[in-house]
Short mmCIF file of C-alpha atoms in Angstrom, two decimals:
data_model
loop_
_atom_site.label_atom_id
_atom_site.label_comp_id
_atom_site.label_asym_id
_atom_site.label_seq_id
_atom_site.Cartn_x
_atom_site.Cartn_y
_atom_site.Cartn_z
CA MET R 358 96.37 97.10 117.62
CA SER R 359 99.01 94.73 118.99
CA ILE R 360 98.47 90.99 119.16
CA GLN R 361 98.60 91.21 122.95
CA GLN R 362 95.72 93.71 122.93
CA ALA R 363 93.74 91.62 120.43
CA ARG R 364 93.91 88.59 122.75
CA LYS R 365 91.47 90.38 125.06
CA PHE R 366 88.71 88.75 122.99
CA SER R 367 89.18 85.90 120.53
CA VAL R 368 87.03 83.48 118.56
CA ALA R 369 88.22 79.93 119.19
CA PRO R 370 89.65 77.64 116.52
CA MET R 371 86.90 75.18 115.54
CA MET R 372 87.36 72.33 113.09
CA ASP R 373 85.12 72.55 110.01
CA TRP R 374 83.82 75.93 111.16
CA THR R 375 86.42 78.72 111.40
CA ASP R 376 87.53 78.54 107.79
CA ARG R 377 88.46 81.57 105.68
CA HIS R 378 84.81 82.32 104.77
CA CYS R 379 83.80 82.28 108.43
CA ARG R 380 86.68 84.52 109.42
CA PHE R 381 85.91 87.03 106.66
CA PHE R 382 82.34 87.24 107.97
CA HIS R 383 83.40 87.53 111.62
CA ARG R 384 85.98 90.19 110.84
CA HIS R 385 83.28 92.48 109.51
CA LEU R 386 81.40 92.16 112.79
CA SER R 387 84.47 93.00 114.90
CA ARG R 388 87.53 94.91 113.80
CA HIS R 389 89.59 93.99 116.87
CA ALA R 390 88.81 90.42 117.94
CA LEU R 391 91.59 87.88 117.41
CA LEU R 392 90.48 85.24 114.91
CA PHE R 393 91.86 81.70 114.71
CA THR R 394 92.17 79.25 111.86
CA GLU R 395 90.97 75.71 112.15
CA MET R 396 93.65 73.42 113.53
CA VAL R 397 96.18 72.48 110.84
CA THR R 398 98.49 69.53 111.41
CA SER R 399 102.21 70.06 110.98
CA ALA R 400 102.38 66.83 108.99
CA ALA R 401 99.85 68.09 106.42
CA LEU R 402 101.86 71.28 105.94
CA ILE R 403 105.13 69.44 105.53
CA ARG R 404 103.57 67.12 102.94
CA GLY R 405 102.93 70.12 100.72
CA GLY R 406 99.51 71.41 101.72
CA ALA R 407 100.64 74.85 102.89
CA ASP R 408 99.27 76.89 99.98
CA TRP R 409 95.78 75.49 100.45
CA LEU R 410 95.73 75.13 104.23
CA LEU R 411 97.37 78.43 105.19
CA ASN R 412 96.07 80.85 102.58
CA TYR R 413 93.63 83.48 103.84
CA ASN R 414 92.22 86.94 103.09
CA ASP R 415 95.40 88.75 104.07
CA ASP R 416 93.99 92.25 103.58
CA VAL R 417 91.01 91.61 105.88
CA GLU R 418 91.51 88.92 108.50
CA HIS R 419 94.21 90.42 110.75
CA PRO R 420 94.69 90.04 113.67
CA ILE R 421 94.75 86.30 112.97
CA ALA R 422 96.37 83.29 114.63
CA VAL R 423 97.07 79.92 113.07
CA GLN R 424 96.67 76.82 115.23
CA LEU R 425 99.00 73.87 114.67
CA GLY R 426 98.59 70.28 115.77
CA GLY R 427 101.61 68.05 116.19
CA SER R 428 104.15 66.63 118.62
CA ASP R 429 107.38 66.37 116.63
CA PRO R 430 109.57 69.39 117.48
CA LYS R 431 111.46 69.38 114.18
CA GLU R 432 108.26 69.00 112.17
CA LEU R 433 106.56 71.79 114.13
CA ALA R 434 109.56 74.04 113.58
CA ALA R 435 109.35 73.45 109.84
CA ALA R 436 105.58 74.06 109.91
CA THR R 437 106.15 77.26 111.87
CA LYS R 438 108.49 78.54 109.16
CA LEU R 439 105.79 77.85 106.59
CA CYS R 440 103.23 79.76 108.69
CA ASP R 441 105.62 82.69 108.83
CA GLN R 442 105.61 82.92 105.06
CA PHE R 443 101.89 83.71 105.23
CA GLY R 444 102.25 86.47 107.80
CA TYR R 445 100.15 85.19 110.70
CA ASP R 446 100.17 87.31 113.86
CA GLU R 447 100.46 84.34 116.23
CA ILE R 448 101.20 80.61 116.02
CA ASN R 449 99.31 78.46 118.53
CA LEU R 450 99.95 74.85 119.51
CA ASN R 451 96.88 72.69 120.21
CA VAL R 452 97.22 70.84 123.52
CA GLY R 453 93.50 70.76 124.23
CA CYS R 454 91.56 68.78 121.64
CA PRO R 455 90.41 65.40 123.08
CA SER R 456 89.14 63.64 119.94
CA ASP R 457 90.24 60.08 119.16
CA ARG R 458 91.50 61.18 115.74
CA VAL R 459 93.76 63.78 117.33
CA GLN R 460 95.00 61.38 120.02
CA SER R 461 95.92 58.79 117.38
CA GLY R 462 98.24 61.38 115.88
CA ARG R 463 99.77 62.06 119.32
CA PHE R 464 98.70 65.64 119.62
CA GLY R 465 95.96 67.63 121.29
CA ALA R 466 94.97 67.13 124.94
CA CYS R 467 96.87 63.86 125.34
CA LEU R 468 100.09 65.90 125.24
CA MET R 469 99.28 67.36 128.66
CA ALA R 470 100.65 64.05 129.98
CA GLU R 471 104.01 64.93 128.39
CA PRO R 472 104.86 68.49 129.49
CA ALA R 473 108.57 68.07 128.73
CA LEU R 474 107.77 67.14 125.13
CA VAL R 475 105.37 70.08 124.73
CA ALA R 476 108.06 72.39 126.11
CA GLU R 477 110.52 70.99 123.56
CA CYS R 478 107.97 71.67 120.81
CA VAL R 479 107.46 75.23 121.99
CA ARG R 480 111.21 75.86 122.08
CA ALA R 481 111.62 74.49 118.56
CA MET R 482 108.79 76.66 117.29
CA ARG R 483 110.15 79.78 119.02
CA ASP R 484 113.61 79.15 117.58
CA ALA R 485 112.06 79.04 114.11
CA THR R 486 110.20 82.38 114.26
CA ASP R 487 109.94 85.85 115.75
CA THR R 488 106.13 85.50 115.72
CA PRO R 489 104.55 84.88 119.15
CA VAL R 490 104.16 81.17 119.94
CA THR R 491 101.29 80.26 122.26
CA VAL R 492 99.64 77.12 123.69
CA LYS R 493 95.97 76.21 124.13
CA CYS R 494 95.37 73.55 126.78
CA ARG R 495 92.86 72.15 129.31
CA ILE R 496 93.04 72.32 133.11
CA GLY R 497 93.80 68.59 133.17
CA ILE R 498 93.22 65.18 131.61
CA ASP R 499 91.84 61.92 133.01
CA ASP R 500 93.23 61.34 136.53
CA GLN R 501 96.04 63.83 135.94
CA ASP R 502 93.84 66.73 136.93
CA SER R 503 95.09 68.18 140.20
CA GLU R 504 96.09 71.81 140.55
CA GLU R 505 99.66 70.63 141.02
CA ASP R 506 99.52 68.70 137.73
CA LEU R 507 98.32 71.81 135.90
CA ARG R 508 101.02 73.98 137.43
CA THR R 509 103.68 71.42 136.52
CA PHE R 510 102.54 71.54 132.91
CA VAL R 511 102.40 75.35 132.89
CA ASP R 512 105.81 75.67 134.56
CA HIS R 513 107.26 73.72 131.65
CA MET R 514 105.61 76.22 129.30
CA LEU R 515 107.10 79.10 131.27
CA ASP R 516 110.55 77.52 131.08
CA ALA R 517 110.10 77.19 127.31
CA LYS R 518 109.30 80.95 127.12
CA VAL R 519 105.83 80.48 125.69
CA ASP R 520 104.33 83.86 124.77
CA ALA R 521 100.79 83.25 126.08
CA LEU R 522 98.39 80.54 127.28
CA TYR R 523 94.75 79.86 126.44
CA VAL R 524 93.17 77.61 129.05
CA HIS R 525 89.89 75.74 128.60
CA ALA R 526 88.46 75.62 132.10
CA ARG R 527 87.45 71.94 131.89
CA LYS R 528 89.50 68.79 132.14
CA ALA R 529 89.31 66.32 129.25
CA TRP R 530 88.53 62.63 129.48
CA LEU R 531 90.57 61.00 126.75
CA LYS R 532 88.55 57.78 126.85
CA GLY R 533 84.81 57.35 127.22
CA LEU R 534 83.63 60.82 126.22
CA SER R 535 83.09 62.25 122.75
CA PRO R 536 84.51 65.70 121.88
CA LYS R 537 81.00 67.10 122.33
CA GLN R 538 80.66 65.48 125.76
CA ASN R 539 84.11 66.80 126.69
CA ARG R 540 82.75 70.30 126.10
CA GLU R 541 79.78 69.70 128.40
CA VAL R 542 80.27 66.88 130.94
CA PRO R 543 83.45 67.77 132.87
CA PRO R 544 82.57 70.64 135.19
CA LEU R 545 83.89 74.13 134.56
CA ASP R 546 86.41 75.41 137.08
CA TYR R 547 86.99 79.07 136.34
CA GLU R 548 88.47 79.69 139.78
CA ARG R 549 91.34 77.31 139.01
CA VAL R 550 92.15 79.35 135.90
CA TYR R 551 92.02 82.55 137.95
CA ARG R 552 94.49 81.06 140.42
CA LEU R 553 96.67 79.94 137.52
CA LYS R 554 96.77 83.55 136.31
CA ASN R 555 98.16 84.58 139.69
CA HIS R 556 100.75 81.81 139.37
CA VAL R 557 102.00 82.86 135.91
CA GLY R 558 102.23 86.55 136.77
CA ASP R 559 102.78 88.75 133.71
CA LEU R 560 102.35 85.94 131.17
CA PRO R 561 99.15 86.66 129.18
CA LEU R 562 96.50 84.09 130.09
CA MET R 563 93.16 83.77 128.31
CA ILE R 564 90.17 81.78 129.56
CA ASN R 565 87.93 79.55 127.42
CA GLY R 566 84.96 77.27 128.04
CA GLY R 567 81.25 77.85 128.54
CA ILE R 568 81.34 81.63 128.07
CA GLU R 569 78.04 82.64 126.50
CA ASP R 570 77.96 86.42 126.13
CA LEU R 571 79.77 89.73 126.59
CA ALA R 572 78.52 90.23 130.15
CA GLN R 573 80.21 86.98 131.20
CA SER R 574 83.26 87.95 129.17
CA LYS R 575 83.66 91.23 131.04
CA ALA R 576 83.29 89.44 134.37
CA HIS R 577 86.15 87.06 133.47
CA LEU R 578 88.31 89.99 132.37
CA GLN R 579 88.43 91.09 135.98
CA HIS R 580 90.64 88.04 136.62
CA VAL R 581 92.45 87.13 133.38
CA ASP R 582 93.92 88.89 130.35
CA GLY R 583 91.47 87.70 127.73
CA VAL R 584 88.44 85.58 126.90
CA MET R 585 87.94 83.09 124.09
CA LEU R 586 84.46 82.21 122.84
CA GLY R 587 83.77 79.31 120.51
CA ARG R 588 80.32 77.97 119.80
CA ALA R 589 78.55 80.93 121.39
CA ALA R 590 80.20 83.27 118.89
CA TYR R 591 79.60 80.92 115.98
CA HIS R 592 75.94 80.14 116.67
CA ASN R 593 75.11 83.74 117.61
CA PRO R 594 77.59 85.85 115.63
CA GLY R 595 75.50 88.94 116.33
CA LEU R 596 77.20 89.17 119.73
CA LEU R 597 80.41 90.07 117.87
CA TRP R 598 78.74 93.35 116.90
CA GLY R 599 79.23 94.54 120.48
CA VAL R 600 82.81 93.35 121.02
CA ASP R 601 84.63 96.45 119.78
CA ALA R 602 82.67 98.83 121.98
CA GLU R 603 82.13 96.69 125.09
CA ILE R 604 85.45 94.84 125.23
CA PHE R 605 87.89 97.11 123.40
CA GLY R 606 86.31 100.49 124.16
CA ASP R 607 86.04 101.45 120.48
CA ASP R 608 82.89 103.51 119.92
CA THR R 609 83.15 103.46 116.13
CA PRO R 610 79.70 102.43 114.88
CA PRO R 611 79.62 98.75 113.86
CA ILE R 612 78.76 97.72 110.32
CA SER R 613 75.05 97.95 109.46
CA LEU R 614 73.00 95.02 108.23
CA GLU R 615 72.69 96.74 104.88
CA SER R 616 76.46 97.19 104.51
CA LEU R 617 77.17 93.68 105.77
CA CYS R 618 74.77 92.33 103.16
CA GLU R 619 76.63 94.21 100.43
CA VAL R 620 80.04 93.07 101.69
CA MET R 621 79.04 89.41 101.88
CA THR R 622 77.28 89.48 98.52
CA ASN R 623 80.35 90.94 96.81
CA TYR R 624 82.63 88.49 98.63
CA ALA R 625 80.50 85.49 97.63
CA GLU R 626 80.45 86.61 94.01
CA ILE R 627 84.26 86.80 93.91
CA GLN R 628 84.79 83.51 95.76
CA MET R 629 82.36 81.66 93.51
CA THR R 630 84.40 82.67 90.47
CA LYS R 631 87.32 80.92 92.20
CA GLY R 632 85.39 77.68 92.67
CA ALA R 633 83.74 78.14 96.07
CA ARG R 634 80.13 77.01 96.44
CA LEU R 635 77.48 79.38 97.74
CA ASN R 636 76.50 77.10 100.63
CA GLN R 637 80.13 76.92 101.79
CA ILE R 638 80.05 80.67 102.35
CA VAL R 639 76.56 81.34 103.68
CA ARG R 640 76.51 78.46 106.21
CA HIS R 641 78.56 80.60 108.58
CA MET R 642 75.88 83.30 108.59
CA LEU R 643 73.00 81.08 109.79
CA GLY R 644 73.21 82.33 113.36
CA LEU R 645 72.83 85.98 112.41
CA GLY R 646 69.06 85.54 112.68
CA PHE R 647 69.38 84.20 116.24
CA GLY R 648 66.34 85.26 118.26
CA LYS R 649 64.96 87.51 115.53
CA PRO R 650 61.58 87.41 113.77
CA GLY R 651 61.92 85.65 110.42
CA ALA R 652 64.91 83.62 111.60
CA ARG R 653 63.39 80.33 110.48
CA ARG R 654 62.87 81.48 106.90
CA TYR R 655 66.30 83.14 106.96
CA ARG R 656 67.95 79.84 107.89
CA GLN R 657 65.88 77.98 105.32
CA LEU R 658 67.10 80.26 102.56
CA LEU R 659 70.74 79.81 103.58
CA THR R 660 70.49 76.02 103.86
CA VAL R 661 67.85 74.49 101.59
CA GLU R 662 67.97 77.14 98.89
CA ALA R 663 71.73 77.69 98.92
CA VAL R 664 72.46 74.22 97.56
CA LYS R 665 70.25 74.68 94.49
CA SER R 666 72.29 75.17 91.37
CA GLU R 667 70.05 77.93 90.05
CA ARG R 668 70.52 80.12 93.12
CA GLY R 669 73.22 82.78 93.16
CA VAL R 670 74.39 85.60 95.39
CA GLU R 671 70.98 87.27 95.22
CA LEU R 672 70.03 84.69 97.84
CA ILE R 673 72.12 86.60 100.38
CA GLU R 674 70.23 89.80 99.60
CA GLU R 675 66.93 87.97 99.97
CA ALA R 676 67.91 86.48 103.32
CA PHE R 677 69.28 89.72 104.73
CA GLY R 678 66.15 91.46 103.53
CA LEU R 679 64.18 89.39 106.06
CA LEU R 680 66.39 90.59 108.93
CA ILE R 681 66.28 94.20 107.77
CA ALA R 682 62.49 94.09 107.48
CA ALA R 683 62.20 92.56 110.96
CA ARG R 684 64.39 95.31 112.41
CA GLN R 685 62.36 98.03 110.76
CA ALA R 686 59.11 96.50 112.05
CA ALA R 687 60.37 96.29 115.63
#
């Protein structure tokens, strides 16, 4: 499957969440969804952190995109070359995160105020690689939030030959709102993103923000080229079980709970021999019990019990056993 096809459904980059253990888990729920790394700053890569920050399960995680944060074109070009060494399918520039920490580094959503600079960054990244270079942004920031402002920004991206856009359908307030509030307080404006798709023509445009399930995803796909889910997919990863059939039209049976249990148990055993802690791996599976009988005990096992030194990978089998028993009793 091409990267352009995979963009039809993606799991958003989320700091402290979409790490390599999370992506390994999500990949076994959907063969086709595009997965994203956490945001990695170009500065951290240039300082020598590439081996740790960019390494991933190469034989499993594709299609996978790496998200970069930065605003120095030369630095981003160098970081892009490093990403290429690891074989990512797409390199994405973060122009959407509103956190104070990100703003202090002059990247993220604050860059929407500097479209010429973002375009320069995109050109530098594209000159450094044959891998698709994309941008994730908001529909506006602060008082710079008119439709004309958004189109001005996007026209700069078009001039820079960006390969695709991911648009969070909320503006961001750079002062006065926390990152959490910026995901909830500014109103969603999906129609503006739909109109933007008409403006950009053939350029692939994916919509993000407030999408809760596959029914909503399919409704958006009537207007745009792809959907991106973040917290909904993380907190209820079971919805990823339906992505291949409902979004990509692949009727291959999804992985069973029993097989998923075996896969994750084997994975945890291998990763723990490399220094990973059990709780680092199983924390991403908490939402698999979402709405199911026994979910409370399931979560308890994967939180309270997973940090106990005497517990090993058999904990995963015990937790999954609760879900399997609940399914059989239904």
